[in-house]
Amino acid sequence: MNDKKFNKWFSLFILVGMAVVTVVVTAIKFKDADSGRAMLLISAFGSLMGVLCTVLAANGRILTFLFGILDVSIYGIMCLIGAKYGNAALHLLYFLPMQFVGYFQWKNRGAHEEKKVQARRLSGKQWLLYCAIFLVGLIAAYFILAAFDKTEAAGIVKWLVFLDAFSMMCNILGQYLLSTAYMEQWYFWIGVNVSTILMWALTLRHDPGSAFASIYIVKYSFYLLNSLNGLRIWYNLSRAETA
């Protein structure tokens, strides 16, 4: 199987798999959700838009930003409800406007409905800069979010807060590198997906009645698979830039 066919079938697997699992999980949770049924359905719809968005991003397609607007808006609202204030602010105040920035940036790099974006790679100095920004931002975000957090008992480390801060910083850098078409974005998206799966799993453990948490565990598990494939695709897309 050649690379083009593999990408086609893998993308179809992600889309169909996410749709099937989302419908099943939503149906199971729906009867037990009580007053949270509307949020459950909205979360399911947003998750499907998000998976479509990330599959298109992995394949370098500019339409990713259209579906991204729906995804980040819905997820931001759900994070507000779930007391994930770092991710809520991130999605509504940063991700949402960055969808428009990314659209015009990609158009400037040759992307349109039928053509993939011209990807590029970070230099060594840029890598050091972004790693330093990540570490400083992670420390600052953790202490800021921990100061406002009232949902977790005091301890050496508030793990839900740490995962929220870690995911927040990976999201910030991942979105910037996505909008500016850098291949290295996918390292940060992998970090986002792993930390977010853990975050919502801990939420579900502490509050089994949190109906929409299950949807996001499923959603980010598929995102993780897609981000690994996205890294592979963008490695090849960015080869011409470094040749």
JSON list of C-alpha atoms in Angstrom, two decimals:
[
{"chain": "A", "resi": 1, "resn": "MET", "atom": "CA", "xyz": [0.00, 0.00, 0.00]},
{"chain": "A", "resi": 2, "resn": "ASN", "atom": "CA", "xyz": [1.45, 3.37, -1.01]},
{"chain": "A", "resi": 3, "resn": "ASP", "atom": "CA", "xyz": [1.59, 6.41, 1.26]},
{"chain": "A", "resi": 4, "resn": "LYS", "atom": "CA", "xyz": [-1.41, 8.15, -0.32]},
{"chain": "A", "resi": 5, "resn": "LYS", "atom": "CA", "xyz": [-3.67, 5.13, 0.13]},
{"chain": "A", "resi": 6, "resn": "PHE", "atom": "CA", "xyz": [-2.48, 4.59, 3.68]},
{"chain": "A", "resi": 7, "resn": "ASN", "atom": "CA", "xyz": [-3.29, 8.19, 4.62]},
{"chain": "A", "resi": 8, "resn": "LYS", "atom": "CA", "xyz": [-6.73, 7.87, 3.02]},
{"chain": "A", "resi": 9, "resn": "TRP", "atom": "CA", "xyz": [-7.62, 4.65, 4.86]},
{"chain": "A", "resi": 10, "resn": "PHE", "atom": "CA", "xyz": [-6.10, 5.78, 8.15]},
{"chain": "A", "resi": 11, "resn": "SER", "atom": "CA", "xyz": [-8.05, 9.06, 8.03]},
{"chain": "A", "resi": 12, "resn": "LEU", "atom": "CA", "xyz": [-11.22, 7.10, 7.26]},
{"chain": "A", "resi": 13, "resn": "PHE", "atom": "CA", "xyz": [-10.51, 4.80, 10.22]},
{"chain": "A", "resi": 14, "resn": "ILE", "atom": "CA", "xyz": [-10.13, 7.78, 12.56]},
{"chain": "A", "resi": 15, "resn": "LEU", "atom": "CA", "xyz": [-13.31, 9.47, 11.31]},
{"chain": "A", "resi": 16, "resn": "VAL", "atom": "CA", "xyz": [-15.52, 6.37, 11.24]},
{"chain": "A", "resi": 17, "resn": "GLY", "atom": "CA", "xyz": [-14.09, 4.95, 14.44]},
{"chain": "A", "resi": 18, "resn": "MET", "atom": "CA", "xyz": [-14.63, 8.21, 16.31]},
{"chain": "A", "resi": 19, "resn": "ALA", "atom": "CA", "xyz": [-18.18, 8.53, 14.97]},
{"chain": "A", "resi": 20, "resn": "VAL", "atom": "CA", "xyz": [-19.13, 4.98, 15.97]},
{"chain": "A", "resi": 21, "resn": "VAL", "atom": "CA", "xyz": [-17.58, 5.15, 19.44]},
{"chain": "A", "resi": 22, "resn": "THR", "atom": "CA", "xyz": [-19.06, 8.60, 20.09]},
{"chain": "A", "resi": 23, "resn": "VAL", "atom": "CA", "xyz": [-22.56, 7.41, 19.19]},
{"chain": "A", "resi": 24, "resn": "VAL", "atom": "CA", "xyz": [-22.21, 4.31, 21.38]},
{"chain": "A", "resi": 25, "resn": "VAL", "atom": "CA", "xyz": [-20.79, 6.20, 24.38]},
{"chain": "A", "resi": 26, "resn": "THR", "atom": "CA", "xyz": [-23.42, 8.94, 24.02]},
{"chain": "A", "resi": 27, "resn": "ALA", "atom": "CA", "xyz": [-26.24, 6.37, 23.86]},
{"chain": "A", "resi": 28, "resn": "ILE", "atom": "CA", "xyz": [-24.95, 4.57, 26.98]},
{"chain": "A", "resi": 29, "resn": "LYS", "atom": "CA", "xyz": [-24.49, 7.78, 28.95]},
{"chain": "A", "resi": 30, "resn": "PHE", "atom": "CA", "xyz": [-27.66, 9.47, 27.70]},
{"chain": "A", "resi": 31, "resn": "LYS", "atom": "CA", "xyz": [-30.13, 7.61, 29.93]},
{"chain": "A", "resi": 32, "resn": "ASP", "atom": "CA", "xyz": [-28.01, 8.32, 33.03]},
{"chain": "A", "resi": 33, "resn": "ALA", "atom": "CA", "xyz": [-27.18, 11.93, 32.24]},
{"chain": "A", "resi": 34, "resn": "ASP", "atom": "CA", "xyz": [-30.46, 13.39, 33.57]},
{"chain": "A", "resi": 35, "resn": "SER", "atom": "CA", "xyz": [-30.21, 17.19, 33.29]},
{"chain": "A", "resi": 36, "resn": "GLY", "atom": "CA", "xyz": [-26.86, 16.93, 31.50]},
{"chain": "A", "resi": 37, "resn": "ARG", "atom": "CA", "xyz": [-28.28, 15.35, 28.35]},
{"chain": "A", "resi": 38, "resn": "ALA", "atom": "CA", "xyz": [-28.07, 18.54, 26.30]},
{"chain": "A", "resi": 39, "resn": "MET", "atom": "CA", "xyz": [-24.40, 19.00, 27.23]},
{"chain": "A", "resi": 40, "resn": "LEU", "atom": "CA", "xyz": [-23.70, 15.38, 26.37]},
{"chain": "A", "resi": 41, "resn": "LEU", "atom": "CA", "xyz": [-25.15, 15.77, 22.86]},
{"chain": "A", "resi": 42, "resn": "ILE", "atom": "CA", "xyz": [-23.34, 19.07, 22.30]},
{"chain": "A", "resi": 43, "resn": "SER", "atom": "CA", "xyz": [-20.06, 17.51, 23.47]},
{"chain": "A", "resi": 44, "resn": "ALA", "atom": "CA", "xyz": [-20.55, 14.59, 21.08]},
{"chain": "A", "resi": 45, "resn": "PHE", "atom": "CA", "xyz": [-21.14, 16.94, 18.14]},
{"chain": "A", "resi": 46, "resn": "GLY", "atom": "CA", "xyz": [-18.12, 19.06, 19.06]},
{"chain": "A", "resi": 47, "resn": "SER", "atom": "CA", "xyz": [-15.96, 15.95, 19.34]},
{"chain": "A", "resi": 48, "resn": "LEU", "atom": "CA", "xyz": [-16.90, 14.86, 15.81]},
{"chain": "A", "resi": 49, "resn": "MET", "atom": "CA", "xyz": [-16.06, 18.34, 14.48]},
{"chain": "A", "resi": 50, "resn": "GLY", "atom": "CA", "xyz": [-12.77, 18.23, 16.35]},
{"chain": "A", "resi": 51, "resn": "VAL", "atom": "CA", "xyz": [-11.74, 14.89, 14.90]},
{"chain": "A", "resi": 52, "resn": "LEU", "atom": "CA", "xyz": [-12.57, 16.08, 11.38]},
{"chain": "A", "resi": 53, "resn": "CYS", "atom": "CA", "xyz": [-10.52, 19.20, 12.10]},
{"chain": "A", "resi": 54, "resn": "THR", "atom": "CA", "xyz": [-7.46, 17.27, 13.29]},
{"chain": "A", "resi": 55, "resn": "VAL", "atom": "CA", "xyz": [-7.60, 14.74, 10.44]},
{"chain": "A", "resi": 56, "resn": "LEU", "atom": "CA", "xyz": [-7.59, 17.60, 7.94]},
{"chain": "A", "resi": 57, "resn": "ALA", "atom": "CA", "xyz": [-4.72, 19.26, 9.84]},
{"chain": "A", "resi": 58, "resn": "ALA", "atom": "CA", "xyz": [-2.70, 16.03, 9.77]},
{"chain": "A", "resi": 59, "resn": "ASN", "atom": "CA", "xyz": [-3.14, 15.94, 6.00]},
{"chain": "A", "resi": 60, "resn": "GLY", "atom": "CA", "xyz": [-2.20, 19.61, 5.53]},
{"chain": "A", "resi": 61, "resn": "ARG", "atom": "CA", "xyz": [-5.68, 20.70, 4.37]},
{"chain": "A", "resi": 62, "resn": "ILE", "atom": "CA", "xyz": [-6.76, 24.31, 4.97]},
{"chain": "A", "resi": 63, "resn": "LEU", "atom": "CA", "xyz": [-10.39, 23.34, 5.70]},
{"chain": "A", "resi": 64, "resn": "THR", "atom": "CA", "xyz": [-9.14, 22.26, 9.13]},
{"chain": "A", "resi": 65, "resn": "PHE", "atom": "CA", "xyz": [-9.75, 25.81, 10.35]},
{"chain": "A", "resi": 66, "resn": "LEU", "atom": "CA", "xyz": [-13.44, 25.81, 9.40]},
{"chain": "A", "resi": 67, "resn": "PHE", "atom": "CA", "xyz": [-14.22, 22.80, 11.57]},
{"chain": "A", "resi": 68, "resn": "GLY", "atom": "CA", "xyz": [-11.76, 24.04, 14.18]},
{"chain": "A", "resi": 69, "resn": "ILE", "atom": "CA", "xyz": [-13.99, 27.03, 14.92]},
{"chain": "A", "resi": 70, "resn": "LEU", "atom": "CA", "xyz": [-16.84, 24.72, 15.95]},
{"chain": "A", "resi": 71, "resn": "ASP", "atom": "CA", "xyz": [-14.61, 22.38, 17.91]},
{"chain": "A", "resi": 72, "resn": "VAL", "atom": "CA", "xyz": [-12.77, 24.93, 20.05]},
{"chain": "A", "resi": 73, "resn": "SER", "atom": "CA", "xyz": [-15.93, 26.93, 20.80]},
{"chain": "A", "resi": 74, "resn": "ILE", "atom": "CA", "xyz": [-17.83, 23.90, 22.12]},
{"chain": "A", "resi": 75, "resn": "TYR", "atom": "CA", "xyz": [-14.85, 22.45, 24.01]},
{"chain": "A", "resi": 76, "resn": "GLY", "atom": "CA", "xyz": [-14.12, 25.80, 25.65]},
{"chain": "A", "resi": 77, "resn": "ILE", "atom": "CA", "xyz": [-17.66, 25.99, 27.01]},
{"chain": "A", "resi": 78, "resn": "MET", "atom": "CA", "xyz": [-17.52, 22.40, 28.27]},
{"chain": "A", "resi": 79, "resn": "CYS", "atom": "CA", "xyz": [-14.24, 23.14, 30.06]},
{"chain": "A", "resi": 80, "resn": "LEU", "atom": "CA", "xyz": [-15.88, 26.09, 31.81]},
{"chain": "A", "resi": 81, "resn": "ILE", "atom": "CA", "xyz": [-18.64, 23.80, 33.04]},
{"chain": "A", "resi": 82, "resn": "GLY", "atom": "CA", "xyz": [-16.09, 21.18, 34.12]},
{"chain": "A", "resi": 83, "resn": "ALA", "atom": "CA", "xyz": [-13.97, 23.76, 36.04]},
{"chain": "A", "resi": 84, "resn": "LYS", "atom": "CA", "xyz": [-11.01, 23.38, 33.66]},
{"chain": "A", "resi": 85, "resn": "TYR", "atom": "CA", "xyz": [-10.47, 27.14, 33.60]},
{"chain": "A", "resi": 86, "resn": "GLY", "atom": "CA", "xyz": [-7.05, 27.07, 31.96]},
{"chain": "A", "resi": 87, "resn": "ASN", "atom": "CA", "xyz": [-8.30, 25.11, 28.98]},
{"chain": "A", "resi": 88, "resn": "ALA", "atom": "CA", "xyz": [-11.51, 27.15, 28.83]},
{"chain": "A", "resi": 89, "resn": "ALA", "atom": "CA", "xyz": [-9.62, 30.43, 28.53]},
{"chain": "A", "resi": 90, "resn": "LEU", "atom": "CA", "xyz": [-7.19, 28.85, 26.12]},
{"chain": "A", "resi": 91, "resn": "HIS", "atom": "CA", "xyz": [-9.86, 27.65, 23.70]},
{"chain": "A", "resi": 92, "resn": "LEU", "atom": "CA", "xyz": [-12.15, 30.69, 23.77]},
{"chain": "A", "resi": 93, "resn": "LEU", "atom": "CA", "xyz": [-9.56, 33.48, 23.96]},
{"chain": "A", "resi": 94, "resn": "TYR", "atom": "CA", "xyz": [-6.65, 31.97, 22.02]},
{"chain": "A", "resi": 95, "resn": "PHE", "atom": "CA", "xyz": [-7.64, 28.98, 19.89]},
{"chain": "A", "resi": 96, "resn": "LEU", "atom": "CA", "xyz": [-10.73, 30.62, 18.44]},
{"chain": "A", "resi": 97, "resn": "PRO", "atom": "CA", "xyz": [-9.01, 33.71, 16.97]},
{"chain": "A", "resi": 98, "resn": "MET", "atom": "CA", "xyz": [-6.02, 31.56, 15.92]},
{"chain": "A", "resi": 99, "resn": "GLN", "atom": "CA", "xyz": [-8.28, 29.63, 13.55]},
{"chain": "A", "resi": 100, "resn": "PHE", "atom": "CA", "xyz": [-8.56, 32.79, 11.46]},
{"chain": "A", "resi": 101, "resn": "VAL", "atom": "CA", "xyz": [-4.83, 33.55, 11.76]},
{"chain": "A", "resi": 102, "resn": "GLY", "atom": "CA", "xyz": [-4.01, 30.02, 10.62]},
{"chain": "A", "resi": 103, "resn": "TYR", "atom": "CA", "xyz": [-6.33, 30.20, 7.64]},
{"chain": "A", "resi": 104, "resn": "PHE", "atom": "CA", "xyz": [-4.60, 33.26, 6.21]},
{"chain": "A", "resi": 105, "resn": "GLN", "atom": "CA", "xyz": [-1.11, 32.01, 7.10]},
{"chain": "A", "resi": 106, "resn": "TRP", "atom": "CA", "xyz": [-1.73, 28.75, 5.25]},
{"chain": "A", "resi": 107, "resn": "LYS", "atom": "CA", "xyz": [-3.14, 30.57, 2.23]},
{"chain": "A", "resi": 108, "resn": "ASN", "atom": "CA", "xyz": [0.12, 32.54, 2.08]},
{"chain": "A", "resi": 109, "resn": "ARG", "atom": "CA", "xyz": [2.00, 29.23, 2.04]},
{"chain": "A", "resi": 110, "resn": "GLY", "atom": "CA", "xyz": [0.10, 27.93, -0.97]},
{"chain": "A", "resi": 111, "resn": "ALA", "atom": "CA", "xyz": [-2.72, 25.98, 0.69]},
{"chain": "A", "resi": 112, "resn": "HIS", "atom": "CA", "xyz": [-6.21, 25.84, -0.80]},
{"chain": "A", "resi": 113, "resn": "GLU", "atom": "CA", "xyz": [-9.05, 23.32, -1.01]},
{"chain": "A", "resi": 114, "resn": "GLU", "atom": "CA", "xyz": [-7.15, 21.05, -3.43]},
{"chain": "A", "resi": 115, "resn": "LYS", "atom": "CA", "xyz": [-3.53, 21.66, -2.36]},
{"chain": "A", "resi": 116, "resn": "LYS", "atom": "CA", "xyz": [-1.68, 20.89, 0.87]},
{"chain": "A", "resi": 117, "resn": "VAL", "atom": "CA", "xyz": [0.20, 23.55, 2.81]},
{"chain": "A", "resi": 118, "resn": "GLN", "atom": "CA", "xyz": [3.97, 23.97, 2.35]},
{"chain": "A", "resi": 119, "resn": "ALA", "atom": "CA", "xyz": [5.25, 22.75, 5.73]},
{"chain": "A", "resi": 120, "resn": "ARG", "atom": "CA", "xyz": [8.53, 23.85, 7.35]},
{"chain": "A", "resi": 121, "resn": "ARG", "atom": "CA", "xyz": [10.76, 22.93, 10.30]},
{"chain": "A", "resi": 122, "resn": "LEU", "atom": "CA", "xyz": [12.21, 24.75, 13.30]},
{"chain": "A", "resi": 123, "resn": "SER", "atom": "CA", "xyz": [15.91, 25.52, 13.51]},
{"chain": "A", "resi": 124, "resn": "GLY", "atom": "CA", "xyz": [17.98, 24.43, 16.50]},
{"chain": "A", "resi": 125, "resn": "LYS", "atom": "CA", "xyz": [17.82, 27.93, 18.05]},
{"chain": "A", "resi": 126, "resn": "GLN", "atom": "CA", "xyz": [14.07, 28.04, 17.57]},
{"chain": "A", "resi": 127, "resn": "TRP", "atom": "CA", "xyz": [13.73, 24.67, 19.33]},
{"chain": "A", "resi": 128, "resn": "LEU", "atom": "CA", "xyz": [15.68, 25.95, 22.34]},
{"chain": "A", "resi": 129, "resn": "LEU", "atom": "CA", "xyz": [13.53, 29.08, 22.44]},
{"chain": "A", "resi": 130, "resn": "TYR", "atom": "CA", "xyz": [10.24, 27.15, 22.38]},
{"chain": "A", "resi": 131, "resn": "CYS", "atom": "CA", "xyz": [11.44, 24.67, 25.02]},
{"chain": "A", "resi": 132, "resn": "ALA", "atom": "CA", "xyz": [12.39, 27.57, 27.31]},
{"chain": "A", "resi": 133, "resn": "ILE", "atom": "CA", "xyz": [9.00, 29.23, 26.73]},
{"chain": "A", "resi": 134, "resn": "PHE", "atom": "CA", "xyz": [7.28, 25.92, 27.49]},
{"chain": "A", "resi": 135, "resn": "LEU", "atom": "CA", "xyz": [9.07, 25.37, 30.81]},
{"chain": "A", "resi": 136, "resn": "VAL", "atom": "CA", "xyz": [8.62, 28.94, 32.04]},
{"chain": "A", "resi": 137, "resn": "GLY", "atom": "CA", "xyz": [4.99, 28.96, 30.94]},
{"chain": "A", "resi": 138, "resn": "LEU", "atom": "CA", "xyz": [4.29, 25.59, 32.58]},
{"chain": "A", "resi": 139, "resn": "ILE", "atom": "CA", "xyz": [5.61, 26.73, 35.95]},
{"chain": "A", "resi": 140, "resn": "ALA", "atom": "CA", "xyz": [3.72, 30.02, 35.80]},
{"chain": "A", "resi": 141, "resn": "ALA", "atom": "CA", "xyz": [0.47, 28.40, 34.62]},
{"chain": "A", "resi": 142, "resn": "TYR", "atom": "CA", "xyz": [0.60, 25.74, 37.34]},
{"chain": "A", "resi": 143, "resn": "PHE", "atom": "CA", "xyz": [0.93, 28.18, 40.22]},
{"chain": "A", "resi": 144, "resn": "ILE", "atom": "CA", "xyz": [-1.67, 30.56, 38.80]},
{"chain": "A", "resi": 145, "resn": "LEU", "atom": "CA", "xyz": [-4.22, 27.78, 38.25]},
{"chain": "A", "resi": 146, "resn": "ALA", "atom": "CA", "xyz": [-3.41, 26.14, 41.61]},
{"chain": "A", "resi": 147, "resn": "ALA", "atom": "CA", "xyz": [-4.12, 29.42, 43.39]},
{"chain": "A", "resi": 148, "resn": "PHE", "atom": "CA", "xyz": [-7.67, 29.49, 41.99]},
{"chain": "A", "resi": 149, "resn": "ASP", "atom": "CA", "xyz": [-8.37, 25.76, 42.15]},
{"chain": "A", "resi": 150, "resn": "LYS", "atom": "CA", "xyz": [-10.86, 24.69, 44.83]},
{"chain": "A", "resi": 151, "resn": "THR", "atom": "CA", "xyz": [-11.67, 21.21, 43.52]},
{"chain": "A", "resi": 152, "resn": "GLU", "atom": "CA", "xyz": [-8.58, 19.28, 44.67]},
{"chain": "A", "resi": 153, "resn": "ALA", "atom": "CA", "xyz": [-7.16, 18.76, 48.15]},
{"chain": "A", "resi": 154, "resn": "ALA", "atom": "CA", "xyz": [-3.88, 20.44, 48.98]},
{"chain": "A", "resi": 155, "resn": "GLY", "atom": "CA", "xyz": [-0.73, 18.40, 48.47]},
{"chain": "A", "resi": 156, "resn": "ILE", "atom": "CA", "xyz": [2.79, 18.55, 47.11]},
{"chain": "A", "resi": 157, "resn": "VAL", "atom": "CA", "xyz": [1.39, 18.58, 43.56]},
{"chain": "A", "resi": 158, "resn": "LYS", "atom": "CA", "xyz": [-2.19, 19.06, 42.43]},
{"chain": "A", "resi": 159, "resn": "TRP", "atom": "CA", "xyz": [-2.18, 16.58, 39.58]},
{"chain": "A", "resi": 160, "resn": "LEU", "atom": "CA", "xyz": [-5.37, 17.73, 37.87]},
{"chain": "A", "resi": 161, "resn": "VAL", "atom": "CA", "xyz": [-4.04, 21.29, 37.93]},
{"chain": "A", "resi": 162, "resn": "PHE", "atom": "CA", "xyz": [-0.62, 20.16, 36.65]},
{"chain": "A", "resi": 163, "resn": "LEU", "atom": "CA", "xyz": [-2.20, 18.26, 33.76]},
{"chain": "A", "resi": 164, "resn": "ASP", "atom": "CA", "xyz": [-4.39, 21.27, 32.98]},
{"chain": "A", "resi": 165, "resn": "ALA", "atom": "CA", "xyz": [-1.31, 23.55, 32.92]},
{"chain": "A", "resi": 166, "resn": "PHE", "atom": "CA", "xyz": [0.76, 21.05, 30.90]},
{"chain": "A", "resi": 167, "resn": "SER", "atom": "CA", "xyz": [-2.02, 20.64, 28.35]},
{"chain": "A", "resi": 168, "resn": "MET", "atom": "CA", "xyz": [-2.47, 24.41, 28.24]},
{"chain": "A", "resi": 169, "resn": "MET", "atom": "CA", "xyz": [1.17, 25.10, 27.33]},
{"chain": "A", "resi": 170, "resn": "CYS", "atom": "CA", "xyz": [1.31, 22.28, 24.77]},
{"chain": "A", "resi": 171, "resn": "ASN", "atom": "CA", "xyz": [-1.87, 23.68, 23.23]},
{"chain": "A", "resi": 172, "resn": "ILE", "atom": "CA", "xyz": [-0.48, 27.23, 23.04]},
{"chain": "A", "resi": 173, "resn": "LEU", "atom": "CA", "xyz": [2.72, 26.20, 21.28]},
{"chain": "A", "resi": 174, "resn": "GLY", "atom": "CA", "xyz": [1.04, 23.51, 19.19]},
{"chain": "A", "resi": 175, "resn": "GLN", "atom": "CA", "xyz": [-1.57, 25.94, 17.88]},
{"chain": "A", "resi": 176, "resn": "TYR", "atom": "CA", "xyz": [1.02, 28.60, 17.07]},
{"chain": "A", "resi": 177, "resn": "LEU", "atom": "CA", "xyz": [3.18, 26.10, 15.18]},
{"chain": "A", "resi": 178, "resn": "LEU", "atom": "CA", "xyz": [0.10, 24.72, 13.42]},
{"chain": "A", "resi": 179, "resn": "SER", "atom": "CA", "xyz": [-1.03, 28.18, 12.33]},
{"chain": "A", "resi": 180, "resn": "THR", "atom": "CA", "xyz": [2.47, 28.97, 11.05]},
{"chain": "A", "resi": 181, "resn": "ALA", "atom": "CA", "xyz": [2.84, 25.52, 9.37]},
{"chain": "A", "resi": 182, "resn": "TYR", "atom": "CA", "xyz": [5.75, 24.03, 11.36]},
{"chain": "A", "resi": 183, "resn": "MET", "atom": "CA", "xyz": [6.16, 20.26, 11.47]},
{"chain": "A", "resi": 184, "resn": "GLU", "atom": "CA", "xyz": [7.18, 20.29, 15.15]},
{"chain": "A", "resi": 185, "resn": "GLN", "atom": "CA", "xyz": [3.65, 21.18, 16.19]},
{"chain": "A", "resi": 186, "resn": "TRP", "atom": "CA", "xyz": [2.91, 17.44, 16.36]},
{"chain": "A", "resi": 187, "resn": "TYR", "atom": "CA", "xyz": [5.27, 16.86, 19.30]},
{"chain": "A", "resi": 188, "resn": "PHE", "atom": "CA", "xyz": [3.18, 19.32, 21.29]},
{"chain": "A", "resi": 189, "resn": "TRP", "atom": "CA", "xyz": [-0.12, 17.82, 20.07]},
{"chain": "A", "resi": 190, "resn": "ILE", "atom": "CA", "xyz": [1.04, 14.40, 21.30]},
{"chain": "A", "resi": 191, "resn": "GLY", "atom": "CA", "xyz": [1.71, 16.01, 24.69]},
{"chain": "A", "resi": 192, "resn": "VAL", "atom": "CA", "xyz": [-1.75, 17.62, 24.62]},
{"chain": "A", "resi": 193, "resn": "ASN", "atom": "CA", "xyz": [-3.47, 14.34, 23.87]},
{"chain": "A", "resi": 194, "resn": "VAL", "atom": "CA", "xyz": [-1.69, 12.25, 26.50]},
{"chain": "A", "resi": 195, "resn": "SER", "atom": "CA", "xyz": [-2.16, 14.85, 29.27]},
{"chain": "A", "resi": 196, "resn": "THR", "atom": "CA", "xyz": [-5.81, 15.51, 28.35]},
{"chain": "A", "resi": 197, "resn": "ILE", "atom": "CA", "xyz": [-6.69, 11.80, 28.40]},
{"chain": "A", "resi": 198, "resn": "LEU", "atom": "CA", "xyz": [-5.19, 11.58, 31.90]},
{"chain": "A", "resi": 199, "resn": "MET", "atom": "CA", "xyz": [-6.94, 14.78, 33.01]},
{"chain": "A", "resi": 200, "resn": "TRP", "atom": "CA", "xyz": [-10.43, 13.66, 31.99]},
{"chain": "A", "resi": 201, "resn": "ALA", "atom": "CA", "xyz": [-9.80, 10.13, 33.31]},
{"chain": "A", "resi": 202, "resn": "LEU", "atom": "CA", "xyz": [-9.01, 11.61, 36.73]},
{"chain": "A", "resi": 203, "resn": "THR", "atom": "CA", "xyz": [-12.10, 13.82, 36.47]},
{"chain": "A", "resi": 204, "resn": "LEU", "atom": "CA", "xyz": [-14.27, 10.78, 35.72]},
{"chain": "A", "resi": 205, "resn": "ARG", "atom": "CA", "xyz": [-12.68, 8.88, 38.62]},
{"chain": "A", "resi": 206, "resn": "HIS", "atom": "CA", "xyz": [-13.43, 11.71, 41.06]},
{"chain": "A", "resi": 207, "resn": "ASP", "atom": "CA", "xyz": [-16.90, 12.38, 39.61]},
{"chain": "A", "resi": 208, "resn": "PRO", "atom": "CA", "xyz": [-18.44, 9.30, 37.92]},
{"chain": "A", "resi": 209, "resn": "GLY", "atom": "CA", "xyz": [-21.52, 11.37, 37.07]},
{"chain": "A", "resi": 210, "resn": "SER", "atom": "CA", "xyz": [-19.55, 13.63, 34.74]},
{"chain": "A", "resi": 211, "resn": "ALA", "atom": "CA", "xyz": [-21.21, 12.41, 31.54]},
{"chain": "A", "resi": 212, "resn": "PHE", "atom": "CA", "xyz": [-19.22, 14.39, 29.00]},
{"chain": "A", "resi": 213, "resn": "ALA", "atom": "CA", "xyz": [-15.84, 13.33, 30.46]},
{"chain": "A", "resi": 214, "resn": "SER", "atom": "CA", "xyz": [-16.20, 9.93, 28.75]},
{"chain": "A", "resi": 215, "resn": "ILE", "atom": "CA", "xyz": [-16.69, 11.60, 25.39]},
{"chain": "A", "resi": 216, "resn": "TYR", "atom": "CA", "xyz": [-13.45, 13.54, 25.76]},
{"chain": "A", "resi": 217, "resn": "ILE", "atom": "CA", "xyz": [-11.44, 10.47, 26.81]},
{"chain": "A", "resi": 218, "resn": "VAL", "atom": "CA", "xyz": [-12.58, 8.78, 23.59]},
{"chain": "A", "resi": 219, "resn": "LYS", "atom": "CA", "xyz": [-12.04, 11.93, 21.56]},
{"chain": "A", "resi": 220, "resn": "TYR", "atom": "CA", "xyz": [-8.44, 12.47, 22.68]},
{"chain": "A", "resi": 221, "resn": "SER", "atom": "CA", "xyz": [-7.57, 8.80, 22.30]},
{"chain": "A", "resi": 222, "resn": "PHE", "atom": "CA", "xyz": [-8.39, 9.14, 18.61]},
{"chain": "A", "resi": 223, "resn": "TYR", "atom": "CA", "xyz": [-6.56, 12.47, 18.55]},
{"chain": "A", "resi": 224, "resn": "LEU", "atom": "CA", "xyz": [-3.45, 10.71, 19.86]},
{"chain": "A", "resi": 225, "resn": "LEU", "atom": "CA", "xyz": [-3.51, 8.19, 17.00]},
{"chain": "A", "resi": 226, "resn": "ASN", "atom": "CA", "xyz": [-4.07, 10.99, 14.52]},
{"chain": "A", "resi": 227, "resn": "SER", "atom": "CA", "xyz": [-1.23, 13.12, 15.94]},
{"chain": "A", "resi": 228, "resn": "LEU", "atom": "CA", "xyz": [1.22, 10.24, 15.53]},
{"chain": "A", "resi": 229, "resn": "ASN", "atom": "CA", "xyz": [0.15, 9.93, 11.90]},
{"chain": "A", "resi": 230, "resn": "GLY", "atom": "CA", "xyz": [0.27, 13.72, 11.51]},
{"chain": "A", "resi": 231, "resn": "LEU", "atom": "CA", "xyz": [3.90, 13.74, 12.65]},
{"chain": "A", "resi": 232, "resn": "ARG", "atom": "CA", "xyz": [4.74, 11.19, 9.97]},
{"chain": "A", "resi": 233, "resn": "ILE", "atom": "CA", "xyz": [2.89, 13.09, 7.21]},
{"chain": "A", "resi": 234, "resn": "TRP", "atom": "CA", "xyz": [4.33, 16.49, 8.12]},
{"chain": "A", "resi": 235, "resn": "TYR", "atom": "CA", "xyz": [7.84, 15.06, 8.35]},
{"chain": "A", "resi": 236, "resn": "ASN", "atom": "CA", "xyz": [7.50, 14.25, 4.66]},
{"chain": "A", "resi": 237, "resn": "LEU", "atom": "CA", "xyz": [5.72, 17.52, 3.81]},
{"chain": "A", "resi": 238, "resn": "SER", "atom": "CA", "xyz": [8.56, 19.55, 5.37]},
{"chain": "A", "resi": 239, "resn": "ARG", "atom": "CA", "xyz": [11.38, 17.68, 3.60]},
{"chain": "A", "resi": 240, "resn": "ALA", "atom": "CA", "xyz": [11.39, 20.06, 0.65]},
{"chain": "A", "resi": 241, "resn": "GLU", "atom": "CA", "xyz": [11.87, 23.00, 3.03]},
{"chain": "A", "resi": 242, "resn": "THR", "atom": "CA", "xyz": [15.09, 21.52, 4.44]},
{"chain": "A", "resi": 243, "resn": "ALA", "atom": "CA", "xyz": [16.42, 20.04, 1.18]}
]
